[in-house]
CSV table of C-alpha atoms in Angstrom, one decimal:
chain,number,residue,atom,x,y,z
A,86,MET,CA,14.3,19.8,4.7
A,87,LYS,CA,10.9,18.7,5.7
A,88,THR,CA,9.5,15.2,5.0
A,89,LYS,CA,5.9,14.4,5.3
A,90,GLU,CA,3.7,11.4,4.8
A,91,ILE,CA,0.5,11.8,2.9
A,92,ALA,CA,-2.2,9.1,3.1
A,93,ILE,CA,-3.8,7.9,-0.1
A,94,LYS,CA,-6.7,5.4,-0.5
A,95,SER,CA,-7.3,3.5,-3.7
A,96,SER,CA,-10.7,2.1,-4.5
A,97,PHE,CA,-10.0,-0.2,-7.4
A,98,LYS,CA,-7.5,-2.7,-8.7
A,99,GLU,CA,-6.1,-0.1,-11.1
A,100,GLN,CA,-6.7,3.6,-10.6
A,101,ILE,CA,-5.0,6.9,-11.4
A,102,ILE,CA,-5.7,9.3,-8.5
A,103,ASP,CA,-5.1,13.1,-8.7
A,104,ILE,CA,-3.0,14.1,-5.8
A,105,THR,CA,-2.1,17.6,-7.0
A,106,SER,CA,-4.1,19.4,-4.3
A,107,LYS,CA,-2.7,17.2,-1.5
A,108,ILE,CA,0.8,18.2,-2.6
A,109,GLU,CA,-0.1,21.8,-2.9
A,110,ASP,CA,-1.5,21.7,0.7
A,111,SER,CA,1.8,20.3,2.0
A,112,LEU,CA,3.7,22.8,0.0
A,113,LYS,CA,1.7,25.7,1.5
A,114,LYS,CA,2.2,24.4,5.1
A,115,SER,CA,6.0,24.2,4.5
A,116,ASN,CA,6.2,28.0,3.8
A,117,ILE,CA,8.9,27.4,1.3
A,118,LYS,CA,8.8,29.7,-1.7
A,119,ASP,CA,11.4,28.4,-4.1
A,120,GLY,CA,13.0,25.0,-4.5
A,121,ILE,CA,12.3,21.5,-5.7
A,122,CYS,CA,9.5,19.4,-4.4
A,123,ASN,CA,10.1,15.6,-4.3
A,124,VAL,CA,7.2,13.2,-4.2
A,125,PHE,CA,8.2,9.6,-3.5
A,126,CYS,CA,6.0,6.4,-3.7
A,127,PRO,CA,7.2,3.8,-1.2
A,128,HIS,CA,5.3,1.0,-2.8
A,129,THR,CA,6.4,-1.6,-5.4
A,130,THR,CA,3.1,-2.1,-7.2
A,131,ALA,CA,2.1,1.6,-7.7
A,132,GLY,CA,3.8,4.6,-9.2
A,133,LEU,CA,3.7,8.4,-9.7
A,134,MET,CA,3.1,10.3,-12.9
A,135,ILE,CA,2.4,13.7,-14.2
A,136,ASN,CA,-0.1,14.0,-17.0
A,137,GLU,CA,-3.3,15.7,-18.2
A,138,ASN,CA,-5.9,16.4,-15.5
A,139,ALA,CA,-8.4,18.3,-17.6
A,140,ASP,CA,-10.1,15.5,-19.6
A,141,HIS,CA,-10.5,12.4,-17.4
A,142,SER,CA,-10.5,10.1,-20.4
A,143,VAL,CA,-6.7,10.5,-20.6
A,144,LYS,CA,-6.3,8.7,-17.2
A,145,LYS,CA,-8.6,6.0,-18.5
A,146,ASP,CA,-6.7,5.6,-21.8
A,147,ILE,CA,-3.3,5.4,-20.0
A,148,LEU,CA,-4.5,2.6,-17.7
A,149,MET,CA,-6.1,0.7,-20.6
A,150,LYS,CA,-3.0,1.0,-22.8
A,151,LEU,CA,-0.6,0.0,-19.9
A,152,LYS,CA,-2.7,-3.1,-19.4
A,153,LYS,CA,-2.1,-4.1,-23.0
A,154,ILE,CA,1.6,-3.2,-23.0
A,155,VAL,CA,2.3,-5.0,-19.7
A,156,SER,CA,-0.2,-7.9,-20.3
A,157,GLU,CA,-0.6,-10.8,-18.0
A,158,ASP,CA,2.0,-13.5,-18.8
A,159,LEU,CA,2.1,-17.3,-18.2
A,160,GLU,CA,5.9,-17.0,-17.8
A,161,TYR,CA,5.6,-14.9,-14.6
A,162,THR,CA,7.2,-16.7,-11.7
A,163,HIS,CA,6.4,-14.4,-8.8
A,164,SER,CA,3.9,-16.3,-6.6
A,165,GLU,CA,1.8,-13.3,-5.6
A,166,GLY,CA,0.5,-13.1,-9.2
A,167,ASN,CA,0.9,-9.3,-9.4
A,168,SER,CA,4.1,-9.1,-11.6
A,169,SER,CA,2.4,-6.9,-14.1
A,170,ALA,CA,1.9,-4.3,-11.4
A,171,HIS,CA,5.6,-4.5,-10.5
A,172,VAL,CA,6.6,-4.0,-14.1
A,173,LYS,CA,4.2,-1.0,-14.5
A,174,SER,CA,5.6,0.6,-11.4
A,175,SER,CA,9.2,0.4,-12.8
A,176,LEU,CA,8.0,1.8,-16.2
A,177,VAL,CA,6.2,4.9,-14.8
A,178,GLY,CA,8.6,5.3,-11.8
A,179,VAL,CA,8.2,6.0,-8.1
A,180,SER,CA,9.9,9.4,-7.7
A,181,LEU,CA,9.0,12.9,-9.1
A,182,ASN,CA,10.7,16.2,-8.8
A,183,ILE,CA,8.8,19.4,-9.5
A,184,PRO,CA,10.2,22.9,-9.4
A,185,VAL,CA,8.6,25.3,-6.9
A,186,LYS,CA,8.4,29.1,-7.6
A,187,ASN,CA,6.7,31.7,-5.4
A,188,GLY,CA,5.3,29.0,-3.3
A,189,LYS,CA,3.6,27.2,-6.2
A,190,LEU,CA,4.4,24.0,-8.2
A,191,VAL,CA,5.6,25.0,-11.6
A,192,LEU,CA,3.2,22.7,-13.4
A,193,GLY,CA,2.1,23.2,-17.0
A,194,MET,CA,-1.5,24.4,-17.7
A,195,TRP,CA,-2.9,20.9,-18.2
A,196,GLN,CA,-0.7,19.0,-15.8
A,197,GLY,CA,-1.7,17.2,-12.6
A,198,VAL,CA,0.3,14.9,-10.3
A,199,PHE,CA,-1.1,11.4,-10.2
A,200,PHE,CA,-0.7,8.4,-7.9
A,201,ALA,CA,-1.0,5.3,-10.1
A,202,GLU,CA,-2.4,2.3,-8.3
A,203,PHE,CA,-1.7,-1.0,-10.1
A,204,ASP,CA,-2.6,-3.5,-7.4
A,205,GLY,CA,-5.4,-2.1,-5.3
A,206,PRO,CA,-7.6,-1.4,-3.6
A,207,ARG,CA,-5.2,-0.5,-0.8
A,208,ASP,CA,-4.3,2.1,1.8
A,209,ARG,CA,-1.2,3.7,0.4
A,210,LYS,CA,1.0,6.7,1.2
A,211,ILE,CA,3.4,9.1,-0.5
A,212,ILE,CA,6.4,10.9,1.0
A,213,PHE,CA,6.5,14.6,0.3
A,214,SER,CA,9.8,16.5,0.7
A,215,ILE,CA,11.0,20.0,-0.2
A,216,LEU,CA,14.5,21.3,-0.8
B,46,MET,CA,17.5,28.4,-6.3
B,47,LYS,CA,17.2,29.8,-9.9
B,48,THR,CA,14.4,28.7,-12.2
B,49,LYS,CA,14.6,29.5,-15.9
B,50,GLU,CA,12.4,28.8,-18.9
B,51,ILE,CA,14.1,27.5,-22.1
B,52,ALA,CA,12.1,27.6,-25.4
B,53,ILE,CA,12.1,24.6,-27.6
B,54,LYS,CA,10.5,24.3,-31.1
B,55,SER,CA,9.7,20.9,-32.5
B,56,SER,CA,9.4,20.5,-36.3
B,57,PHE,CA,7.7,17.1,-36.6
B,58,LYS,CA,4.9,15.0,-35.1
B,59,GLU,CA,7.5,13.0,-33.3
B,60,GLN,CA,11.0,14.1,-32.7
B,61,ILE,CA,13.8,13.7,-30.2
B,62,ILE,CA,15.7,17.0,-29.8
B,63,ASP,CA,19.1,17.3,-28.2
B,64,ILE,CA,18.9,20.0,-25.5
B,65,THR,CA,22.2,19.3,-23.8
B,66,SER,CA,23.9,22.5,-25.0
B,67,LYS,CA,20.9,24.6,-23.9
B,68,ILE,CA,21.0,23.2,-20.4
B,69,GLU,CA,24.8,23.6,-20.3
B,70,ASP,CA,24.4,27.3,-21.3
B,71,SER,CA,21.9,27.9,-18.4
B,72,LEU,CA,24.2,26.1,-16.0
B,73,LYS,CA,27.1,28.3,-17.0
B,74,LYS,CA,25.0,31.4,-16.5
B,75,SER,CA,23.9,30.2,-13.0
B,76,ASN,CA,27.5,30.2,-11.8
B,77,ILE,CA,26.7,27.2,-9.6
B,78,LYS,CA,29.6,24.8,-9.4
B,79,ASP,CA,28.2,21.8,-7.5
B,80,GLY,CA,24.6,20.6,-7.0
B,81,ILE,CA,21.8,18.9,-8.8
B,82,CYS,CA,20.2,20.3,-12.0
B,83,ASN,CA,16.5,19.6,-12.5
B,84,VAL,CA,15.0,19.8,-16.0
B,85,PHE,CA,11.2,19.7,-16.1
B,86,CYS,CA,8.8,19.4,-19.0
B,87,PRO,CA,5.5,21.2,-18.4
B,88,HIS,CA,3.7,19.4,-21.3
B,89,THR,CA,1.5,16.3,-21.2
B,90,THR,CA,2.3,15.0,-24.7
B,91,ALA,CA,6.1,15.3,-24.6
B,92,GLY,CA,8.8,14.1,-22.2
B,93,LEU,CA,12.5,14.2,-21.3
B,94,MET,CA,15.1,11.4,-21.6
B,95,ILE,CA,18.8,10.9,-21.4
B,96,ASN,CA,20.3,8.6,-24.1
B,97,GLU,CA,23.1,8.2,-26.7
B,98,ASN,CA,23.8,11.4,-28.7
B,99,ALA,CA,26.7,10.0,-30.7
B,100,ASP,CA,24.9,7.9,-33.3
B,101,HIS,CA,21.7,9.6,-34.4
B,102,SER,CA,20.1,6.2,-35.4
B,103,VAL,CA,19.6,5.6,-31.6
B,104,LYS,CA,17.0,8.5,-31.4
B,105,LYS,CA,15.3,7.2,-34.6
B,106,ASP,CA,15.2,3.6,-33.2
B,107,ILE,CA,13.7,4.8,-29.9
B,108,LEU,CA,10.9,6.7,-31.6
B,109,MET,CA,10.2,3.8,-34.0
B,110,LYS,CA,10.0,1.3,-31.2
B,111,LEU,CA,7.9,3.5,-28.9
B,112,LYS,CA,5.4,3.9,-31.8
B,113,LYS,CA,5.1,0.1,-31.9
B,114,ILE,CA,4.9,-0.3,-28.1
B,115,VAL,CA,2.3,2.4,-27.6
B,116,SER,CA,0.4,1.8,-30.8
B,117,GLU,CA,-2.7,3.6,-31.8
B,118,ASP,CA,-5.8,1.9,-30.3
B,119,LEU,CA,-9.5,1.9,-31.2
B,120,GLU,CA,-10.3,1.7,-27.5
B,121,TYR,CA,-8.9,5.2,-26.8
B,122,THR,CA,-11.7,7.5,-25.5
B,123,HIS,CA,-9.8,10.9,-25.3
B,124,SER,CA,-11.4,13.0,-28.0
B,125,GLU,CA,-8.3,14.9,-29.1
B,126,GLY,CA,-6.9,11.7,-30.6
B,127,ASN,CA,-3.5,12.0,-29.1
B,128,SER,CA,-3.7,9.4,-26.3
B,129,SER,CA,-0.6,7.5,-27.5
B,130,ALA,CA,1.4,10.7,-26.9
B,131,HIS,CA,0.1,11.0,-23.3
B,132,VAL,CA,1.0,7.4,-22.6
B,133,LYS,CA,4.5,7.9,-24.1
B,134,SER,CA,5.0,11.0,-21.9
B,135,SER,CA,4.2,9.0,-18.7
B,136,LEU,CA,6.5,6.1,-19.8
B,137,VAL,CA,9.6,8.3,-20.5
B,138,GLY,CA,8.8,10.9,-17.8
B,139,VAL,CA,8.8,14.7,-17.6
B,140,SER,CA,11.5,15.3,-14.9
B,141,LEU,CA,15.2,14.7,-15.0
B,142,ASN,CA,17.8,15.2,-12.3
B,143,ILE,CA,21.5,15.4,-13.2
B,144,PRO,CA,24.4,15.9,-10.8
B,145,VAL,CA,26.6,19.0,-11.4
B,146,LYS,CA,30.3,19.0,-10.5
B,147,ASN,CA,32.8,21.8,-11.1
B,148,GLY,CA,30.2,23.7,-13.1
B,149,LYS,CA,29.5,20.8,-15.5
B,150,LEU,CA,26.7,18.2,-15.9
B,151,VAL,CA,28.0,14.8,-14.8
B,152,LEU,CA,26.9,13.0,-17.9
B,153,GLY,CA,28.4,9.8,-19.3
B,154,MET,CA,30.6,9.9,-22.3
B,155,TRP,CA,27.8,9.0,-24.7
B,156,GLN,CA,24.9,10.7,-23.0
B,157,GLY,CA,22.9,13.7,-24.2
B,158,VAL,CA,19.7,15.2,-22.7
B,159,PHE,CA,16.8,15.0,-25.0
B,160,PHE,CA,13.4,16.6,-25.3
B,161,ALA,CA,11.0,14.0,-26.7
B,162,GLU,CA,8.1,15.5,-28.8
B,163,PHE,CA,5.2,13.1,-29.3
B,164,ASP,CA,2.5,15.4,-30.6
B,165,GLY,CA,4.2,18.2,-32.6
B,166,PRO,CA,5.1,20.3,-34.3
B,167,ARG,CA,4.7,22.8,-31.5
B,168,ASP,CA,6.3,25.6,-29.5
B,169,ARG,CA,7.4,24.0,-26.3
B,170,LYS,CA,9.5,25.0,-23.2
B,171,ILE,CA,11.3,23.3,-20.4
B,172,ILE,CA,12.0,24.6,-16.9
B,173,PHE,CA,15.6,24.6,-15.8
B,174,SER,CA,16.4,24.7,-12.0
B,175,ILE,CA,19.5,24.2,-10.0
B,176,LEU,CA,20.0,23.4,-6.4
C,215,MET,CA,27.0,18.6,-1.9
C,216,LYS,CA,29.0,15.5,-2.2
C,217,THR,CA,29.3,13.5,-5.4
C,218,LYS,CA,30.7,10.0,-5.4
C,219,GLU,CA,31.3,7.3,-8.0
C,220,ILE,CA,30.3,3.7,-7.1
C,221,ALA,CA,31.6,0.8,-9.2
C,222,ILE,CA,29.2,-1.9,-10.4
C,223,LYS,CA,30.0,-5.0,-12.3
C,224,SER,CA,27.4,-6.9,-14.3
C,225,SER,CA,27.8,-10.6,-15.1
C,226,PHE,CA,25.2,-11.2,-17.7
C,227,LYS,CA,23.7,-9.6,-20.8
C,228,GLU,CA,20.6,-8.6,-18.8
C,229,GLN,CA,20.7,-8.3,-15.0
C,230,ILE,CA,19.0,-6.5,-12.2
C,231,ILE,CA,21.5,-5.8,-9.4
C,232,ASP,CA,20.5,-4.8,-5.9
C,233,ILE,CA,22.6,-1.7,-5.0
C,234,THR,CA,20.7,-0.6,-1.9
C,235,SER,CA,23.5,-1.4,0.5
C,236,LYS,CA,26.1,0.4,-1.6
C,237,ILE,CA,24.0,3.5,-1.6
C,238,GLU,CA,23.4,3.2,2.2
C,239,ASP,CA,27.1,2.9,2.7
C,240,SER,CA,27.8,6.1,0.8
C,241,LEU,CA,25.0,7.8,2.7
C,242,LYS,CA,26.5,6.8,6.1
C,243,LYS,CA,29.9,8.1,5.1
C,244,SER,CA,28.3,11.5,4.0
C,245,ASN,CA,27.1,12.1,7.6
C,246,ILE,CA,24.1,13.8,6.2
C,247,LYS,CA,20.9,13.2,8.2
C,248,ASP,CA,18.1,14.8,6.1
C,249,GLY,CA,17.9,15.6,2.5
C,250,ILE,CA,17.4,14.0,-0.9
C,251,CYS,CA,19.8,11.4,-2.3
C,252,ASN,CA,20.2,11.3,-6.1
C,253,VAL,CA,21.5,8.2,-7.9
C,254,PHE,CA,22.5,8.7,-11.5
C,255,CYS,CA,23.4,6.1,-14.2
C,256,PRO,CA,25.9,7.6,-16.7
C,257,HIS,CA,25.2,4.8,-19.2
C,258,THR,CA,22.9,4.6,-22.2
C,259,THR,CA,22.2,0.9,-22.2
C,260,ALA,CA,21.4,0.5,-18.5
C,261,GLY,CA,19.1,2.1,-16.0
C,262,LEU,CA,18.0,2.5,-12.4
C,263,MET,CA,14.8,1.3,-10.8
C,264,ILE,CA,13.2,0.8,-7.4
C,265,ASN,CA,11.2,-2.3,-6.9
C,266,GLU,CA,10.6,-5.4,-4.6
C,267,ASN,CA,13.8,-6.9,-3.2
C,268,ALA,CA,12.1,-9.6,-1.1
C,269,ASP,CA,11.2,-12.2,-3.7
C,270,HIS,CA,13.9,-12.5,-6.4
C,271,SER,CA,11.3,-13.7,-8.9
C,272,VAL,CA,10.1,-10.1,-9.3
C,273,LYS,CA,13.4,-9.0,-10.8
C,274,LYS,CA,13.3,-12.1,-13.1
C,275,ASP,CA,9.7,-11.3,-14.2
C,276,ILE,CA,10.6,-7.6,-14.9
C,277,LEU,CA,13.5,-8.5,-17.2
C,278,MET,CA,11.4,-11.2,-18.9
C,279,LYS,CA,8.5,-8.8,-19.6
C,280,LEU,CA,10.7,-5.9,-20.7
C,281,LYS,CA,12.3,-8.3,-23.2
C,282,LYS,CA,8.9,-9.0,-24.7
C,283,ILE,CA,7.7,-5.3,-24.6
C,284,VAL,CA,11.0,-4.0,-26.1
C,285,SER,CA,11.5,-6.9,-28.5
C,286,GLU,CA,14.2,-7.2,-31.1
C,287,ASP,CA,13.2,-5.4,-34.3
C,288,LEU,CA,14.3,-5.8,-37.9
C,289,GLU,CA,13.7,-2.0,-38.4
C,290,TYR,CA,16.4,-1.0,-36.0
C,291,THR,CA,19.1,1.0,-37.8
C,292,HIS,CA,21.7,1.5,-35.0
C,293,SER,CA,24.7,-0.5,-36.2
C,294,GLU,CA,25.8,-1.7,-32.7
C,295,GLY,CA,22.7,-4.0,-32.6
C,296,ASN,CA,21.8,-2.9,-29.0
C,297,SER,CA,18.9,-0.6,-29.7
C,298,SER,CA,16.5,-2.6,-27.5
C,299,ALA,CA,18.9,-1.8,-24.6
C,300,HIS,CA,18.8,1.9,-25.4
C,301,VAL,CA,14.9,1.8,-25.5
C,302,LYS,CA,14.7,0.0,-22.1
C,303,SER,CA,17.1,2.5,-20.6
C,304,SER,CA,14.8,5.4,-21.5
C,305,LEU,CA,11.7,3.5,-20.3
C,306,VAL,CA,13.0,2.8,-16.8
C,307,GLY,CA,15.1,6.0,-16.6
C,308,VAL,CA,18.7,6.8,-15.4
C,309,SER,CA,18.0,9.0,-12.4
C,310,LEU,CA,16.4,8.3,-9.0
C,311,ASN,CA,15.7,10.6,-6.1
C,312,ILE,CA,15.1,9.1,-2.7
C,313,PRO,CA,14.3,11.1,0.5
C,314,VAL,CA,16.7,10.7,3.4
C,315,LYS,CA,15.5,11.0,7.0
C,316,ASN,CA,17.6,10.5,10.2
C,317,GLY,CA,20.5,9.3,8.0
C,318,LYS,CA,18.4,6.6,6.3
C,319,LEU,CA,16.8,6.2,2.9
C,320,VAL,CA,13.0,6.5,3.2
C,321,LEU,CA,12.3,3.4,1.2
C,322,GLY,CA,9.2,1.3,1.6
C,323,MET,CA,9.3,-2.0,3.5
C,324,TRP,CA,9.7,-4.1,0.3
C,325,GLN,CA,11.7,-1.6,-1.8
C,326,GLY,CA,15.3,-2.0,-3.0
C,327,VAL,CA,17.3,0.2,-5.3
C,328,PHE,CA,18.4,-1.7,-8.5
C,329,PHE,CA,20.9,-1.1,-11.3
C,330,ALA,CA,19.3,-2.6,-14.5
C,331,GLU,CA,21.9,-3.9,-16.9
C,332,PHE,CA,20.5,-4.3,-20.5
C,333,ASP,CA,23.7,-4.8,-22.5
C,334,GLY,CA,26.3,-6.5,-20.3
C,335,PRO,CA,28.4,-8.0,-18.9
C,336,ARG,CA,30.3,-4.7,-18.3
C,337,ASP,CA,32.1,-2.6,-15.8
C,338,ARG,CA,29.6,0.1,-14.9
C,339,LYS,CA,29.3,2.9,-12.3
C,340,ILE,CA,26.7,5.1,-10.7
C,341,ILE,CA,27.0,8.6,-9.4
C,342,PHE,CA,25.8,9.1,-5.8
C,343,SER,CA,25.0,12.7,-4.7
C,344,ILE,CA,23.2,14.0,-1.6
C,345,LEU,CA,21.6,17.4,-1.1
């Protein structure tokens, strides 16, 4: 198994960043043709998701709606003031598994792999593994 | 590793479909006794979940509550008008990993594997892999 | 592949329990140095998540906010009266995959692995596997 860190840089407080090509690059370099690719986010105020990468308004709508669902809350006790980001991280998750066939991610036609920043801007990273 | 497509047909706009037996069939045909089974949904307005398959009211309650949590929203910008389905997909997720022991899914007594349709009816598919 | 059951005991109706050291113990005993560790929750009213384990207020804030997001609902039809717990389980998920390197979980500095009880107190278990 090969594990590799991939650097990601977010530019805004909240941002959905397409990382599909970064993962495909790491996959190519691994020379593995068939298996499962794991992408892991080692951060607690960010997450990973797979969704539509054709129309950019989908990413915008997801962030907007998550902000309403996980609204700010006077009852939060965590002193850093970023509890909503922690909740969002646990709702979207920090670990993805994508099948690999003939050296390619088996993604649907409209799917892209996204890093979801909920407490940026920050220097982030993801862990790429392949089995 | 073996990857296999399994066809799924949804009949309604929103529907939770039990796919446990379809996955168990593919598992049997793979002849693999121990490992991890990955189920992947290549769609951006549907997802996968594991929940109770004994009382069908649980599926109904989950869909009803998700509809309230991810309500329609005038601020959505995606022109296809199905942004709520995209949000739901990222909340429940599109990738499941289930341990396999002695040729069987290690599911809990009440657990079933579900395909969650959020923008049907459509012809869908899932990708079954086993490691 | 090695599969192992780990017992967990919740003490409250809702509780986020740090299980990182239990998983690390099982990992050590497996003697596997590199791979992917899968943690699976075989229950339908509980889940698994990875989030901050430094400040305990984060766990408290997550439970509090989830309670507001997945509020009780007069429209629930499931007779056991724990539908909110089923919905929460499908939102946070029941399966985690964590990369393993040099015999250690590749977790971020602030990350811990949590069992999320939504309908306790109960005797629970998780399934630990390593590939």
